Short mmCIF file of C-alpha atoms and ligand atoms in Angstrom, two decimals:
data_model
loop_
_atom_site.label_atom_id
_atom_site.label_comp_id
_atom_site.label_asym_id
_atom_site.label_seq_id
_atom_site.Cartn_x
_atom_site.Cartn_y
_atom_site.Cartn_z
CA MET A 18 7.82 9.47 -16.64
CA GLY A 19 10.15 10.96 -14.00
CA VAL A 20 9.93 9.94 -10.37
CA TYR A 21 8.50 13.30 -9.26
CA ASP A 22 5.70 13.03 -11.84
CA LEU A 23 4.91 9.52 -10.61
CA ILE A 24 4.80 10.83 -7.05
CA LEU A 25 2.40 13.60 -8.10
CA ARG A 26 0.14 10.99 -9.75
CA ARG A 27 0.28 8.38 -6.98
CA ARG A 28 -2.81 7.88 -4.86
CA SER A 29 -4.00 4.94 -2.81
CA ILE A 30 -6.23 2.87 -5.09
CA ARG A 31 -9.01 0.67 -3.73
CA GLN A 32 -10.97 -0.11 -6.93
CA PHE A 33 -9.19 -2.18 -9.58
CA GLU A 34 -9.75 -3.38 -13.14
CA PRO A 35 -10.31 -7.13 -13.60
CA ARG A 36 -7.01 -7.46 -15.48
CA PRO A 37 -4.27 -9.77 -14.20
CA ILE A 38 -0.74 -8.58 -13.45
CA GLU A 39 2.05 -10.49 -15.18
CA ARG A 40 4.37 -12.50 -12.93
CA GLN A 41 7.40 -10.67 -14.35
CA ILE A 42 5.96 -7.35 -13.23
CA LEU A 43 5.25 -8.76 -9.76
CA GLU A 44 8.85 -9.95 -9.59
CA ASN A 45 10.08 -6.49 -10.57
CA ILE A 46 7.93 -4.93 -7.85
CA VAL A 47 9.48 -7.15 -5.16
CA GLY A 48 12.87 -6.62 -6.81
CA ALA A 49 12.43 -2.91 -6.10
CA ALA A 50 11.80 -3.72 -2.42
CA ARG A 51 14.94 -5.86 -2.37
CA LEU A 52 17.06 -2.88 -3.41
CA ALA A 53 15.55 -0.36 -0.97
CA PRO A 54 17.67 1.33 1.69
CA SER A 55 18.04 -0.79 4.83
CA ALA A 56 19.40 0.35 8.20
CA ALA A 57 22.85 -1.24 8.71
CA ASN A 58 21.96 -3.15 5.52
CA LEU A 59 20.47 -5.86 7.75
CA GLN A 60 17.63 -6.55 5.27
CA PRO A 61 15.14 -8.10 7.71
CA LEU A 62 12.23 -8.13 5.26
CA GLU A 63 10.80 -10.95 3.15
CA PHE A 64 7.75 -10.87 0.92
CA ILE A 65 4.94 -13.22 -0.06
CA VAL A 66 3.38 -12.50 -3.45
CA VAL A 67 -0.22 -13.70 -3.60
CA ASP A 68 -1.83 -14.10 -7.02
CA ASP A 69 -3.67 -17.41 -6.51
CA GLU A 70 -7.44 -16.92 -6.95
CA THR A 71 -8.53 -18.82 -3.82
CA LEU A 72 -5.92 -17.21 -1.59
CA LYS A 73 -6.76 -13.74 -2.95
CA LYS A 74 -10.43 -14.20 -2.00
CA GLU A 75 -9.46 -15.29 1.51
CA LEU A 76 -6.88 -12.54 1.93
CA LEU A 77 -9.39 -9.86 0.91
CA ARG A 78 -11.52 -10.91 3.90
CA CYS A 79 -8.57 -10.18 6.21
CA LEU A 80 -8.18 -6.51 5.22
CA LYS A 81 -9.91 -3.28 6.26
CA TRP A 82 -10.25 -0.49 3.72
CA ALA A 83 -10.51 3.29 4.15
CA ALA A 84 -11.59 3.29 7.80
CA TYR A 85 -12.80 6.94 7.76
CA ILE A 86 -15.50 6.12 5.23
CA ALA A 87 -16.04 2.37 5.76
CA PRO A 88 -17.57 0.50 4.02
CA LEU A 89 -17.51 2.97 1.08
CA GLY A 90 -13.82 2.36 0.37
CA ASN A 91 -14.11 -1.43 0.10
CA PRO A 92 -13.22 -2.84 -3.32
CA GLU A 93 -16.53 -3.50 -5.04
CA PRO A 94 -17.35 -6.90 -6.57
CA GLY A 95 -15.44 -7.17 -9.85
CA HIS A 96 -12.98 -4.49 -8.70
CA GLU A 97 -10.90 -6.50 -6.23
CA PRO A 98 -7.07 -6.35 -6.14
CA GLN A 99 -5.36 -8.63 -8.67
CA ALA A 100 -2.37 -9.44 -6.46
CA TYR A 101 -0.93 -8.73 -3.04
CA VAL A 102 2.51 -8.45 -1.52
CA VAL A 103 2.59 -9.41 2.17
CA THR A 104 5.59 -7.80 3.86
CA LEU A 105 7.18 -9.93 6.57
CA VAL A 106 9.83 -9.19 9.16
CA ASP A 107 12.33 -11.86 10.17
CA CYS A 108 12.49 -11.21 13.92
CA ARG A 109 15.79 -13.08 14.18
CA VAL A 110 17.32 -10.26 12.14
CA ARG A 111 15.48 -7.34 13.79
CA GLU A 112 12.80 -7.24 16.47
CA LYS A 113 12.30 -3.50 16.39
CA GLY A 114 13.46 -0.54 14.34
CA TYR A 115 12.62 -2.30 11.07
CA GLU A 116 9.76 0.12 10.32
CA TYR A 117 12.04 2.47 8.38
CA ASP A 118 13.06 -0.41 6.12
CA VAL A 119 9.40 -1.29 5.62
CA GLY A 120 8.59 2.28 4.60
CA ALA A 121 11.41 2.43 2.06
CA ALA A 122 10.56 -1.00 0.62
CA MET A 123 6.86 -0.21 0.37
CA GLU A 124 7.37 3.11 -1.40
CA ASN A 125 9.84 1.48 -3.82
CA MET A 126 7.19 -1.14 -4.64
CA ILE A 127 4.39 1.43 -4.93
CA LEU A 128 6.35 3.60 -7.37
CA THR A 129 7.63 0.65 -9.40
CA ALA A 130 4.06 -0.62 -9.73
CA LEU A 131 2.83 2.82 -10.76
CA GLY A 132 5.57 3.03 -13.38
CA GLU A 133 3.85 -0.02 -14.93
CA GLY A 134 0.44 1.68 -14.67
CA ILE A 135 -0.50 -0.39 -11.62
CA GLY A 136 -2.23 1.19 -8.64
CA SER A 137 -1.82 0.05 -5.06
CA CYS A 138 -3.00 0.44 -1.51
CA TRP A 139 -0.74 0.00 1.48
CA LEU A 140 -2.69 -1.69 4.27
CA ILE A 141 -1.83 -2.04 7.90
CA SER A 142 -5.33 -3.02 9.03
CA VAL A 143 -4.71 -6.71 8.59
CA ASP A 144 -6.15 -9.65 10.51
CA ARG A 145 -2.68 -11.04 11.16
CA PRO A 146 -3.61 -14.29 12.94
CA ARG A 147 -5.86 -15.25 9.99
CA VAL A 148 -3.22 -14.36 7.40
CA ILE A 149 -0.51 -16.28 9.29
CA GLU A 150 -2.75 -19.36 9.10
CA LEU A 151 -3.82 -18.78 5.49
CA LEU A 152 -0.30 -18.31 4.10
CA LYS A 153 1.37 -20.74 6.52
CA ILE A 154 3.81 -18.14 7.83
CA PRO A 155 6.20 -19.73 10.33
CA GLU A 156 7.73 -18.24 13.45
CA PRO A 157 9.89 -16.13 13.81
CA TYR A 158 8.33 -14.11 10.99
CA LYS A 159 5.75 -11.44 11.65
CA ILE A 160 3.46 -9.67 9.23
CA ASP A 161 4.05 -5.95 9.04
CA CYS A 162 1.66 -4.89 6.28
CA VAL A 163 0.15 -5.74 2.91
CA LEU A 164 0.30 -4.07 -0.49
CA ALA A 165 -2.78 -4.58 -2.67
CA LEU A 166 -2.15 -4.22 -6.40
CA GLY A 167 -4.13 -3.85 -9.60
CA TYR A 168 -4.78 -1.64 -12.60
CA PRO A 169 -6.73 1.37 -11.26
CA ALA A 170 -10.48 1.68 -11.69
CA GLU A 171 -10.69 4.97 -9.79
CA GLN A 172 -8.81 8.27 -9.80
CA PRO A 173 -8.72 9.84 -6.33
CA LYS A 174 -8.02 13.58 -6.34
CA VAL A 175 -5.75 15.56 -4.07
CA GLU A 176 -7.18 18.70 -2.55
CA GLU A 177 -5.84 21.29 -0.13
CA LEU A 178 -6.28 20.28 3.50
CA ARG A 179 -8.40 22.86 5.30
CA ASP A 180 -9.84 21.67 8.60
CA SER A 181 -9.74 17.87 8.40
CA CYS A 182 -7.28 15.23 7.23
CA ARG A 183 -10.13 12.81 6.53
CA TYR A 184 -10.38 11.61 2.97
CA TRP A 185 -13.93 11.49 1.63
CA LYS A 186 -16.09 10.29 -1.24
CA ASP A 187 -18.57 12.65 -2.86
CA PRO A 188 -22.05 11.58 -4.07
CA ASP A 189 -20.59 10.81 -7.53
CA GLY A 190 -18.15 8.34 -5.95
CA GLN A 191 -15.13 10.62 -6.49
CA PHE A 192 -12.49 10.05 -3.80
CA HIS A 193 -10.90 13.23 -2.32
CA VAL A 194 -7.60 13.22 -0.41
CA PRO A 195 -6.71 16.36 1.58
CA LYS A 196 -2.97 17.14 1.78
CA ARG A 197 -1.23 19.87 3.76
CA LYS A 198 0.04 22.81 1.72
CA LEU A 199 3.75 22.94 1.00
CA ASP A 200 4.22 26.26 2.80
CA SER A 201 2.63 24.78 5.95
CA ILE A 202 5.30 22.05 6.20
CA VAL A 203 8.52 23.41 4.73
CA HIS A 204 11.09 25.51 6.55
CA PHE A 205 14.14 26.84 4.76
CA ASN A 206 17.29 27.30 6.84
CA ARG A 207 15.55 28.08 10.13
CA PHE A 208 12.22 27.05 11.68
C1 FMN B 13 1.44 2.79 7.08
C2 FMN B 13 0.16 2.94 6.29
C3 FMN B 13 -0.92 2.13 6.60
C4 FMN B 13 -2.11 2.22 5.85
N1 FMN B 13 -3.12 1.34 6.12
C5 FMN B 13 -4.25 1.39 5.39
C6 FMN B 13 -5.28 0.43 5.60
O1 FMN B 13 -5.18 -0.45 6.46
N2 FMN B 13 -6.40 0.49 4.81
C7 FMN B 13 -6.53 1.43 3.83
O2 FMN B 13 -7.55 1.43 3.14
N3 FMN B 13 -5.57 2.36 3.59
C8 FMN B 13 -4.43 2.35 4.34
N4 FMN B 13 -3.42 3.25 4.09
C9 FMN B 13 -3.57 4.25 3.03
C10 FMN B 13 -3.87 5.64 3.61
O3 FMN B 13 -5.22 5.70 4.00
C11 FMN B 13 -3.57 6.70 2.51
O4 FMN B 13 -2.19 6.68 2.23
C12 FMN B 13 -3.97 8.10 2.96
O5 FMN B 13 -5.37 8.20 3.11
C13 FMN B 13 -3.52 9.17 1.96
O6 FMN B 13 -3.99 8.88 0.66
P1 FMN B 13 -2.98 8.73 -0.55
O7 FMN B 13 -2.18 7.47 -0.33
O8 FMN B 13 -3.84 8.65 -1.78
O9 FMN B 13 -2.07 9.93 -0.53
C14 FMN B 13 -2.23 3.18 4.80
C15 FMN B 13 -1.14 4.01 4.52
C16 FMN B 13 0.05 3.89 5.24
C17 FMN B 13 1.23 4.78 4.91
#
């Protein structure tokens, strides 16, 4: 499948199948982050892959899902993520301005995962002090965000954004994601 088709299919996934992800695939996902664009090629990011059962249970407690509809977006029992990538910044390399690198690395990982049929959710609502303790993250590293991974057990739908950017779940549990129309964001040649 081409990259544009993957992008059309990609949605944030918060319900996952109880099927483990092979280590090799997890390595490829972080390998895609490794090769992402990096400002001045400073490469300030490092990654912790979490696939240990006990740590996964603890980490899940440190994350907040789909704030607009909480708690309806929480992974349900039996549908929790199968692995996580915790994205760290080495503050000795960069203290600020690393966010662009994070964005590029995260999208590389998200699309690589999807190419393997794996869904993901990028999370910034993270209880950082708890995760630092749980994963024994030393100074001078800081946690930027977390990527939750697993084979999808839901299929959120894109719809045209009308008056609200809030995603929502209908009574059948279908997740809806409003997106702005192309002609409301694109300008050719002049504004
Ligand atoms: C920087 C960033 C932080 C996000 N943090 C969270 C989060 O903490 N929890 C969550 O459930 N989703 C989070 N998301 C996912 C967004 O809610 C999601 O991308 C948005 O609703 C659009 O849906 P889509 O990804 O399916 O297009 C985050 C996305 C981004 C880009």
